Amino acid sequence: MITDEQWEIIKQMAEDGVKILNLESWSIDYEEDTSLQKSNYDAITHIARNEGRYLKARISFNSDIFNDIKNSEDIDSIHILVMHELLHIFFNDSEEFIDKLIAISKLSNDSKELLRSWYDSLHERDIQKLSKIVLFNEVGKTEIVDYRSDK
């Protein structure tokens, strides 16, 4: 369960990230999602389409994201996570463009699935790297610590 104090940390990080990425025109909600405990996801971003425009999003956080936080350096991993999810919103237009390109391509369905999977892997990797770079440069940290070995 994410405590009120932890929500305040997330919201402050998100507010800073929204300013850095110039996402002020977006309405972004944040929620705890206990169903993510059974997955490998720490958070998921949902973007709502409204008459062809994407200006509403919801970021769902795994209830367990603060379980491994032991000191102030570990909190950087939460900051990276928040920035990572905000970058999904930032890059939403390119995601939509890739989806449309794949959909109209004359590739077989198997090839389309393979291409989408390949793109998703590259996109996730690049967003993770970029989230660290943005925080390093914009927040003024001298070192970004991510306690999770798989990220």
PDB file of C-alpha atoms in Angstrom:
ATOM      1  CA  MET A   1       0.000   0.000   0.000  1.00  0.00           C
ATOM      2  CA  ILE A   2       1.315   3.412  -0.936  1.00  0.00           C
ATOM      3  CA  THR A   3       1.135   5.749   2.053  1.00  0.00           C
ATOM      4  CA  ASP A   4       0.008   9.379   1.933  1.00  0.00           C
ATOM      5  CA  GLU A   5       3.600  10.500   2.452  1.00  0.00           C
ATOM      6  CA  GLN A   6       4.753   8.322  -0.453  1.00  0.00           C
ATOM      7  CA  TRP A   7       1.972   9.729  -2.669  1.00  0.00           C
ATOM      8  CA  GLU A   8       3.240  13.217  -1.903  1.00  0.00           C
ATOM      9  CA  ILE A   9       6.709  12.150  -3.071  1.00  0.00           C
ATOM     10  CA  ILE A  10       5.275  10.698  -6.290  1.00  0.00           C
ATOM     11  CA  LYS A  11       3.132  13.763  -6.968  1.00  0.00           C
ATOM     12  CA  GLN A  12       6.040  16.175  -6.423  1.00  0.00           C
ATOM     13  CA  MET A  13       8.239  14.132  -8.744  1.00  0.00           C
ATOM     14  CA  ALA A  14       5.444  14.034 -11.318  1.00  0.00           C
ATOM     15  CA  GLU A  15       4.827  17.774 -11.038  1.00  0.00           C
ATOM     16  CA  ASP A  16       8.520  18.443 -11.662  1.00  0.00           C
ATOM     17  CA  GLY A  17       8.561  16.008 -14.594  1.00  0.00           C
ATOM     18  CA  VAL A  18       5.460  17.551 -16.167  1.00  0.00           C
ATOM     19  CA  LYS A  19       7.204  20.945 -16.134  1.00  0.00           C
ATOM     20  CA  ILE A  20      10.468  19.544 -17.512  1.00  0.00           C
ATOM     21  CA  LEU A  21       8.657  17.766 -20.371  1.00  0.00           C
ATOM     22  CA  ASN A  22       6.195  20.621 -20.989  1.00  0.00           C
ATOM     23  CA  LEU A  23       3.151  18.401 -20.419  1.00  0.00           C
ATOM     24  CA  GLU A  24       1.086  21.051 -18.605  1.00  0.00           C
ATOM     25  CA  SER A  25      -1.721  20.810 -21.185  1.00  0.00           C
ATOM     26  CA  TRP A  26      -2.296  17.176 -20.193  1.00  0.00           C
ATOM     27  CA  SER A  27      -4.642  16.069 -17.446  1.00  0.00           C
ATOM     28  CA  ILE A  28      -2.743  13.282 -15.686  1.00  0.00           C
ATOM     29  CA  ASP A  29      -4.203  11.200 -12.881  1.00  0.00           C
ATOM     30  CA  TYR A  30      -2.175   8.936 -10.604  1.00  0.00           C
ATOM     31  CA  GLU A  31      -3.480   5.808  -8.931  1.00  0.00           C
ATOM     32  CA  GLU A  32      -2.384   2.740  -7.057  1.00  0.00           C
ATOM     33  CA  ASP A  33      -3.095  -0.554  -8.816  1.00  0.00           C
ATOM     34  CA  THR A  34      -2.876  -3.657  -6.634  1.00  0.00           C
ATOM     35  CA  SER A  35      -3.314  -5.903  -9.710  1.00  0.00           C
ATOM     36  CA  LEU A  36       0.188  -4.888 -10.825  1.00  0.00           C
ATOM     37  CA  GLN A  37       1.606  -6.814  -7.849  1.00  0.00           C
ATOM     38  CA  LYS A  38       1.142  -9.999  -9.864  1.00  0.00           C
ATOM     39  CA  SER A  39       2.999  -8.591 -12.867  1.00  0.00           C
ATOM     40  CA  ASN A  40       6.510  -7.426 -13.621  1.00  0.00           C
ATOM     41  CA  TYR A  41       5.318  -3.849 -13.986  1.00  0.00           C
ATOM     42  CA  ASP A  42       6.076  -1.106 -11.488  1.00  0.00           C
ATOM     43  CA  ALA A  43       3.753   1.260 -13.337  1.00  0.00           C
ATOM     44  CA  ILE A  44       1.649   1.493 -16.486  1.00  0.00           C
ATOM     45  CA  THR A  45       0.531   4.580 -18.371  1.00  0.00           C
ATOM     46  CA  HIS A  46      -2.930   4.632 -19.951  1.00  0.00           C
ATOM     47  CA  ILE A  47      -3.626   7.350 -22.516  1.00  0.00           C
ATOM     48  CA  ALA A  48      -7.237   8.209 -23.268  1.00  0.00           C
ATOM     49  CA  ARG A  49      -8.171   9.305 -26.754  1.00  0.00           C
ATOM     50  CA  ASN A  50     -10.739  12.081 -26.886  1.00  0.00           C
ATOM     51  CA  GLU A  51     -11.979  13.039 -30.344  1.00  0.00           C
ATOM     52  CA  GLY A  52      -8.602  12.396 -31.891  1.00  0.00           C
ATOM     53  CA  ARG A  53      -6.672  14.240 -29.199  1.00  0.00           C
ATOM     54  CA  TYR A  54      -4.557  12.796 -26.435  1.00  0.00           C
ATOM     55  CA  LEU A  55      -4.658  15.123 -23.501  1.00  0.00           C
ATOM     56  CA  LYS A  56      -5.750  12.801 -20.703  1.00  0.00           C
ATOM     57  CA  ALA A  57      -3.657  10.086 -19.132  1.00  0.00           C
ATOM     58  CA  ARG A  58      -3.569   7.918 -16.036  1.00  0.00           C
ATOM     59  CA  ILE A  59      -0.464   6.428 -14.491  1.00  0.00           C
ATOM     60  CA  SER A  60      -1.100   3.342 -12.372  1.00  0.00           C
ATOM     61  CA  PHE A  61       1.572   2.436  -9.841  1.00  0.00           C
ATOM     62  CA  ASN A  62       2.250  -0.989  -8.382  1.00  0.00           C
ATOM     63  CA  SER A  63       1.422  -1.008  -4.671  1.00  0.00           C
ATOM     64  CA  ASP A  64       4.827  -2.538  -3.942  1.00  0.00           C
ATOM     65  CA  ILE A  65       7.073   0.119  -5.502  1.00  0.00           C
ATOM     66  CA  PHE A  66       8.233   1.481  -2.149  1.00  0.00           C
ATOM     67  CA  ASN A  67       8.946  -1.927  -0.583  1.00  0.00           C
ATOM     68  CA  ASP A  68      12.653  -1.950  -1.485  1.00  0.00           C
ATOM     69  CA  ILE A  69      13.315   1.681  -0.567  1.00  0.00           C
ATOM     70  CA  LYS A  70      15.842   1.705   2.248  1.00  0.00           C
ATOM     71  CA  ASN A  71      17.543   5.101   1.948  1.00  0.00           C
ATOM     72  CA  SER A  72      17.478   8.403   0.095  1.00  0.00           C
ATOM     73  CA  GLU A  73      19.540   7.034  -2.798  1.00  0.00           C
ATOM     74  CA  ASP A  74      16.950   4.331  -3.423  1.00  0.00           C
ATOM     75  CA  ILE A  75      14.287   6.995  -3.903  1.00  0.00           C
ATOM     76  CA  ASP A  76      16.006   7.834  -7.203  1.00  0.00           C
ATOM     77  CA  SER A  77      14.525   4.640  -8.630  1.00  0.00           C
ATOM     78  CA  ILE A  78      11.026   6.010  -7.960  1.00  0.00           C
ATOM     79  CA  HIS A  79      12.009   9.287  -9.602  1.00  0.00           C
ATOM     80  CA  ILE A  80      13.242   7.352 -12.648  1.00  0.00           C
ATOM     81  CA  LEU A  81       9.992   5.370 -12.717  1.00  0.00           C
ATOM     82  CA  VAL A  82       7.842   8.517 -12.618  1.00  0.00           C
ATOM     83  CA  MET A  83       9.904  10.169 -15.368  1.00  0.00           C
ATOM     84  CA  HIS A  84       9.782   6.958 -17.421  1.00  0.00           C
ATOM     85  CA  GLU A  85       5.982   6.933 -17.352  1.00  0.00           C
ATOM     86  CA  LEU A  86       5.776  10.655 -18.161  1.00  0.00           C
ATOM     87  CA  LEU A  87       8.047  10.058 -21.155  1.00  0.00           C
ATOM     88  CA  HIS A  88       5.495   7.562 -22.474  1.00  0.00           C
ATOM     89  CA  ILE A  89       3.026  10.450 -22.543  1.00  0.00           C
ATOM     90  CA  PHE A  90       5.622  12.737 -24.126  1.00  0.00           C
ATOM     91  CA  PHE A  91       6.291  10.226 -26.936  1.00  0.00           C
ATOM     92  CA  ASN A  92       2.660   9.282 -27.452  1.00  0.00           C
ATOM     93  CA  ASP A  93       2.438  10.867 -30.918  1.00  0.00           C
ATOM     94  CA  SER A  94       5.381   8.825 -32.199  1.00  0.00           C
ATOM     95  CA  GLU A  95       3.851   5.677 -30.712  1.00  0.00           C
ATOM     96  CA  GLU A  96       0.614   6.383 -32.559  1.00  0.00           C
ATOM     97  CA  PHE A  97       2.548   7.033 -35.777  1.00  0.00           C
ATOM     98  CA  ILE A  98       4.401   3.702 -35.510  1.00  0.00           C
ATOM     99  CA  ASP A  99       1.111   1.903 -34.796  1.00  0.00           C
ATOM    100  CA  LYS A 100      -0.425   3.382 -37.942  1.00  0.00           C
ATOM    101  CA  LEU A 101       2.620   2.586 -40.080  1.00  0.00           C
ATOM    102  CA  ILE A 102       2.593  -1.024 -38.945  1.00  0.00           C
ATOM    103  CA  ALA A 103      -1.164  -1.294 -39.471  1.00  0.00           C
ATOM    104  CA  ILE A 104      -1.044  -0.055 -43.077  1.00  0.00           C
ATOM    105  CA  SER A 105       2.066  -2.023 -44.014  1.00  0.00           C
ATOM    106  CA  LYS A 106       1.717  -4.975 -46.354  1.00  0.00           C
ATOM    107  CA  LEU A 107       3.558  -7.237 -43.959  1.00  0.00           C
ATOM    108  CA  SER A 108       2.058 -10.497 -42.760  1.00  0.00           C
ATOM    109  CA  ASN A 109       0.423 -10.452 -39.333  1.00  0.00           C
ATOM    110  CA  ASP A 110       3.326 -12.444 -37.897  1.00  0.00           C
ATOM    111  CA  SER A 111       5.788  -9.918 -39.302  1.00  0.00           C
ATOM    112  CA  LYS A 112       3.717  -7.030 -37.938  1.00  0.00           C
ATOM    113  CA  GLU A 113       3.726  -8.613 -34.475  1.00  0.00           C
ATOM    114  CA  LEU A 114       7.472  -9.172 -34.659  1.00  0.00           C
ATOM    115  CA  LEU A 115       8.082  -5.580 -35.783  1.00  0.00           C
ATOM    116  CA  ARG A 116       5.846  -4.223 -33.024  1.00  0.00           C
ATOM    117  CA  SER A 117       7.584  -6.367 -30.412  1.00  0.00           C
ATOM    118  CA  TRP A 118      11.013  -5.237 -31.644  1.00  0.00           C
ATOM    119  CA  TYR A 119       9.962  -1.583 -31.633  1.00  0.00           C
ATOM    120  CA  ASP A 120       8.424  -1.881 -28.141  1.00  0.00           C
ATOM    121  CA  SER A 121      11.650  -3.350 -26.741  1.00  0.00           C
ATOM    122  CA  LEU A 122      13.787  -0.607 -28.262  1.00  0.00           C
ATOM    123  CA  HIS A 123      11.329   2.077 -27.214  1.00  0.00           C
ATOM    124  CA  GLU A 124      11.246   0.865 -23.584  1.00  0.00           C
ATOM    125  CA  ARG A 125      15.032   0.673 -23.438  1.00  0.00           C
ATOM    126  CA  ASP A 126      15.414   4.173 -24.867  1.00  0.00           C
ATOM    127  CA  ILE A 127      12.787   5.672 -22.580  1.00  0.00           C
ATOM    128  CA  GLN A 128      14.527   4.131 -19.578  1.00  0.00           C
ATOM    129  CA  LYS A 129      17.861   5.608 -20.634  1.00  0.00           C
ATOM    130  CA  LEU A 130      16.295   8.972 -21.405  1.00  0.00           C
ATOM    131  CA  SER A 131      14.530   9.110 -18.033  1.00  0.00           C
ATOM    132  CA  LYS A 132      17.921   8.864 -16.321  1.00  0.00           C
ATOM    133  CA  ILE A 133      19.475  11.458 -18.637  1.00  0.00           C
ATOM    134  CA  VAL A 134      16.638  13.938 -18.106  1.00  0.00           C
ATOM    135  CA  LEU A 135      16.822  13.579 -14.342  1.00  0.00           C
ATOM    136  CA  PHE A 136      20.592  13.833 -14.370  1.00  0.00           C
ATOM    137  CA  ASN A 137      20.502  17.055 -16.407  1.00  0.00           C
ATOM    138  CA  GLU A 138      17.323  18.761 -15.254  1.00  0.00           C
ATOM    139  CA  VAL A 139      17.097  17.875 -11.592  1.00  0.00           C
ATOM    140  CA  GLY A 140      20.799  18.449 -11.050  1.00  0.00           C
ATOM    141  CA  LYS A 141      21.632  15.096  -9.582  1.00  0.00           C
ATOM    142  CA  THR A 142      25.268  14.154  -9.766  1.00  0.00           C
ATOM    143  CA  GLU A 143      24.396  10.469  -9.780  1.00  0.00           C
ATOM    144  CA  ILE A 144      21.189   8.615 -10.541  1.00  0.00           C
ATOM    145  CA  VAL A 145      20.903   5.381  -8.622  1.00  0.00           C
ATOM    146  CA  ASP A 146      18.521   2.699  -9.839  1.00  0.00           C
ATOM    147  CA  TYR A 147      18.403  -0.161  -7.370  1.00  0.00           C
ATOM    148  CA  ARG A 148      16.685  -2.552  -9.778  1.00  0.00           C
ATOM    149  CA  SER A 149      19.174  -4.598 -11.751  1.00  0.00           C
ATOM    150  CA  ASP A 150      16.836  -5.187 -14.706  1.00  0.00           C
ATOM    151  CA  LYS A 151      16.312  -1.529 -15.532  1.00  0.00           C
TER     152      LYS A 151
END
